[in-house]
Coordinates of C-alpha atoms in Angstrom, one line a residue:
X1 CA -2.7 17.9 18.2
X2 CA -1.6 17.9 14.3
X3 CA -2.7 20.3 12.1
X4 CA -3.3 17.1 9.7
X5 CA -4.7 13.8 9.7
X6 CA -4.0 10.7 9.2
X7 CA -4.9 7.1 10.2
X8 CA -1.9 5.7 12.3
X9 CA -2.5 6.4 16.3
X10 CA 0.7 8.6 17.3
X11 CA 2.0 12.0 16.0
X12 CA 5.5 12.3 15.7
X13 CA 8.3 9.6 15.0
X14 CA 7.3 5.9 15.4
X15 CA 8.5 2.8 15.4
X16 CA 7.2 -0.7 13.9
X17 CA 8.0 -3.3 16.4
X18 CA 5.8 -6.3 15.4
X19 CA 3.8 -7.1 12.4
X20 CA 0.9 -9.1 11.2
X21 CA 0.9 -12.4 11.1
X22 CA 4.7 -12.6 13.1
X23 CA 4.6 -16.3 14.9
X24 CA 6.7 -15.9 18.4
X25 CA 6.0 -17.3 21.7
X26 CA 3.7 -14.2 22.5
X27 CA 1.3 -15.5 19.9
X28 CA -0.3 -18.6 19.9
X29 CA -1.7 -18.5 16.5
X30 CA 0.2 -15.4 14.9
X31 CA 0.0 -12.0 15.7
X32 CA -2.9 -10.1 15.0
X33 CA -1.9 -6.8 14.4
X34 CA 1.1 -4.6 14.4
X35 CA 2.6 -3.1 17.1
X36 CA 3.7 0.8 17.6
X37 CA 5.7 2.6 19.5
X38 CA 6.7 6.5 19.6
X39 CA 8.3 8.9 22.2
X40 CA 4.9 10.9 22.2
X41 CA 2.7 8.3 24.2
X42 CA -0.6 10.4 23.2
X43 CA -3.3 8.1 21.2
X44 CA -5.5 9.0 18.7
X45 CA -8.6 7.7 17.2
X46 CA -7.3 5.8 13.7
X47 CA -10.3 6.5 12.0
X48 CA -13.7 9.1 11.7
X49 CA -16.2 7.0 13.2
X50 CA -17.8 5.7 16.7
X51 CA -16.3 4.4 20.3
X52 CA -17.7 0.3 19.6
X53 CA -16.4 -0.2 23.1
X54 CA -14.0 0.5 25.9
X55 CA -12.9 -2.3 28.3
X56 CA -9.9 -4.6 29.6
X57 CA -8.7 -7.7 28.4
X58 CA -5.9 -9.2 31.3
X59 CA -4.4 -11.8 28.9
X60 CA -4.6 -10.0 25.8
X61 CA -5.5 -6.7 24.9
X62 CA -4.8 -4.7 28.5
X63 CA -7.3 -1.8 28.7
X64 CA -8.4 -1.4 25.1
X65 CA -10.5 0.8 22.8
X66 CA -12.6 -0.4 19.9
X67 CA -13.9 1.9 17.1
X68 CA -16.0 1.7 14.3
X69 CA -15.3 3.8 11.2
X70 CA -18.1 5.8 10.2
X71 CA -20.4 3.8 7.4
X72 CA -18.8 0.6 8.0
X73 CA -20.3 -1.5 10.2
X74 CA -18.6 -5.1 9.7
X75 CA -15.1 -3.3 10.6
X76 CA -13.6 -2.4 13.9
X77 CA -10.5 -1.0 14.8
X78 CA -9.0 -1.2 18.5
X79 CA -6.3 -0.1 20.0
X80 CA -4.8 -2.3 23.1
X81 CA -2.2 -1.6 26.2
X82 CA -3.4 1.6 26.8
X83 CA -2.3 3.0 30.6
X84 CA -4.7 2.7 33.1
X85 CA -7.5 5.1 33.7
X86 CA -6.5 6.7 30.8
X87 CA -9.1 6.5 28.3
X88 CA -10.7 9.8 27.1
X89 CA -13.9 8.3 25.6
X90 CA -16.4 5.8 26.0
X91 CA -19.2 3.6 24.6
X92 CA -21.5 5.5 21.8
X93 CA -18.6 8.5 21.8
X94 CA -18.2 9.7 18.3
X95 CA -14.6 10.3 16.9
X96 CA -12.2 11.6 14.2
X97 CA -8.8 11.4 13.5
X98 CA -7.7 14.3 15.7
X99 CA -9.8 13.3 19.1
X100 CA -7.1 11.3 21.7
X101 CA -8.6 7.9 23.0
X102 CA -5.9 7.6 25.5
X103 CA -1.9 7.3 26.6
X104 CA 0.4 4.2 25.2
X105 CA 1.2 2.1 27.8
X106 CA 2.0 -2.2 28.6
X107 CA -1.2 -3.6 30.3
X108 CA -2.2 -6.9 29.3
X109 CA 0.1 -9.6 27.1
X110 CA 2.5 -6.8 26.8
X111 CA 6.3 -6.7 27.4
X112 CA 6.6 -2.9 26.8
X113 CA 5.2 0.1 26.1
X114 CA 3.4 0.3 22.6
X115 CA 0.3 0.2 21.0
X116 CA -1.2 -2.7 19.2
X117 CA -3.8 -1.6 16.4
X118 CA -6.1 -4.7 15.5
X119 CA -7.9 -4.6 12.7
X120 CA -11.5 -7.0 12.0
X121 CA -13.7 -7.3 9.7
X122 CA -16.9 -9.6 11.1
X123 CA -14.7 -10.4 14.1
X124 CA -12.1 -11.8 12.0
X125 CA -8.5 -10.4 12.2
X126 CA -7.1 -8.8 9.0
X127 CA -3.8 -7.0 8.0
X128 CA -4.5 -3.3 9.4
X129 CA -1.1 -2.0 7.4
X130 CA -2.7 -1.5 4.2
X131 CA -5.3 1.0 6.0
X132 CA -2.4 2.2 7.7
X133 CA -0.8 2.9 4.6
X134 CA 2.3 1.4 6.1
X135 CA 4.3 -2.0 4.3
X136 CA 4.2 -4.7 7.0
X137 CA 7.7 -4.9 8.0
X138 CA 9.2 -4.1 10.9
X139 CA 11.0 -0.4 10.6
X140 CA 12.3 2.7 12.5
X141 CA 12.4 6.4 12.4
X142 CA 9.1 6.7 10.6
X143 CA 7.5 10.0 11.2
X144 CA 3.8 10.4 10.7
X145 CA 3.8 13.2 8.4
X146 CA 4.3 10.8 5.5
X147 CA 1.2 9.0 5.9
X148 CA -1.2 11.6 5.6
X149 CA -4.6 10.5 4.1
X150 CA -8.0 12.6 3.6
X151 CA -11.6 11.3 4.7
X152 CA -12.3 10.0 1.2
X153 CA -9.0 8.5 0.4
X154 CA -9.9 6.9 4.1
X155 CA -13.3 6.1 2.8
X156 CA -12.0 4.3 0.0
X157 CA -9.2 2.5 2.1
X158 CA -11.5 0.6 3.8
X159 CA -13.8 -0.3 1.2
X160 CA -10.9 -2.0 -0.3
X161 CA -10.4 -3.8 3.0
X162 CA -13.9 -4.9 2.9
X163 CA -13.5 -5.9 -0.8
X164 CA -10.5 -8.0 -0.4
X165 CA -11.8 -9.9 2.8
X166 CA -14.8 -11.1 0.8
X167 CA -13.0 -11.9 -1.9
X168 CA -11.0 -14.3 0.4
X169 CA -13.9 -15.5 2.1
X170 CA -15.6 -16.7 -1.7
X171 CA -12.1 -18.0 -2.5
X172 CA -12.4 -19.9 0.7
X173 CA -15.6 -21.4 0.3
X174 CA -15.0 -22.4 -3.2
X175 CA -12.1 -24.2 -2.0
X176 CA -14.0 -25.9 0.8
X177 CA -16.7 -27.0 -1.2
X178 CA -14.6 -28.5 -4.3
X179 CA -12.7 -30.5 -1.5
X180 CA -16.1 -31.4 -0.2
X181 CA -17.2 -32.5 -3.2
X182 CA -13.6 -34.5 -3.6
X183 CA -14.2 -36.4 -0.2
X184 CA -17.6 -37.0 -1.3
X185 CA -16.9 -38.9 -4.6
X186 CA -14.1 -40.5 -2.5
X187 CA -16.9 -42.2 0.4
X188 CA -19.0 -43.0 -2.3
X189 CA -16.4 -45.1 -4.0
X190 CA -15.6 -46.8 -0.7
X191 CA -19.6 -47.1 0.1
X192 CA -20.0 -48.7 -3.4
X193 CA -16.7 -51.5 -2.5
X194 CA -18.2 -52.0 0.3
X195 CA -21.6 -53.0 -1.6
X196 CA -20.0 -55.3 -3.9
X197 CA -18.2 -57.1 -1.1
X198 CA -21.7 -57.4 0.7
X199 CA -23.7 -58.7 -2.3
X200 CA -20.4 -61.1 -3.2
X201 CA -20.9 -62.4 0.5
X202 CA -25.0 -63.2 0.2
X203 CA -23.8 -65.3 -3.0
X204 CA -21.3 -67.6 -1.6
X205 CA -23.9 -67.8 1.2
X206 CA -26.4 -68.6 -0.9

């Protein structure tokens, strides 16, 4: 266990192998995370916080462990294709950056050993690399001792996740409603053609 902390889930070199967002034939709608690998196969919690939920996902995930940061309860974290069996928490535990959740491993949609780390925020899947504090690109030889991060540097890390996503979201909804609006004025131009032609037919029937 290192002597430091920070919030990736491996100790020692690592690898990027897939990033957010990639489209393959893996990923039906783009890839929701990014995916890790490392010689040392040991896992460890990515944030200070709360085991949300331990369980297995066949399809997706594999076995997989879910944790919510401490003080932020719209986010989750979970880390998926964990080995077997080897979970070292459960439901309700509580967590830091040093405690291991379990061993790397392929179970699930998986075609080798890594670990995906999914980040959402109210169930919706956001870039976790910014959190990470790695660029989201695929890369090699990384070693973990240049991403170390302190609990309030963490603290504010995720508030700026939190920030951005809502930013989106009213960016979003602004978007939606101004073409809303547009496909409204364009029905009610059709509605009043259709008016005219009606009121043009009662007076040749007339």
């Amino acid at each position: 266990m290192a002597a430091y902390v920070t919030n990736l889930p491996v100790n020692g070199k690592f690898n990027v192998t897939a990033v957010f967002g990639e489209e393959g034939s893996l990923w039906k709608n783009g890839h929701k995370g990014i995916d890790i690998t490392a010689d040392e196969r040991a896992l460890y919690s990515v944030c200070d916080g709360e085991v949300s939920y331990v369980g297995y996902d066949a399809n997706g995930w594999g076995r997989y462990v879910s944790i919510k940061p401490a003080g932020f309860e719209r986010i989750r974290i979970i880390l998926c294709h964990l080995v077997n069996n080897s979970a070292k928490v459960k439901k309700g535990d509580k967590v830091s950056r040093t405690t291991k959740i379990g061993t790397m491993g392929t179970t699930g949609n998986s075609t080798g050993v890594h670990v995906h780390v999914e980040m959402r925020v109210d169930n919706t899947a956001v870039d976790p690399t910014p959190y990470l504090k790695l660029s989201n690109n695929k890369a090699a030889g990384l070693i973990d001792t240049d991403y170390k991060v302190d609990a309030k540097t963490q603290s504010a890390l995720l508030t700026e996740i939190l920030n951005s996503f809502d930013n989106k979201m009213a960016q979003s909804n602004v978007a939606e409603l101004e073409s809303l609006k547009t496909q409204l004025e364009f029905y009610k131009t059709k509605l009043a053609q259709a008016e005219s032609k009606i009121e043009n037919a009662k007076r040749s029937l007339a």
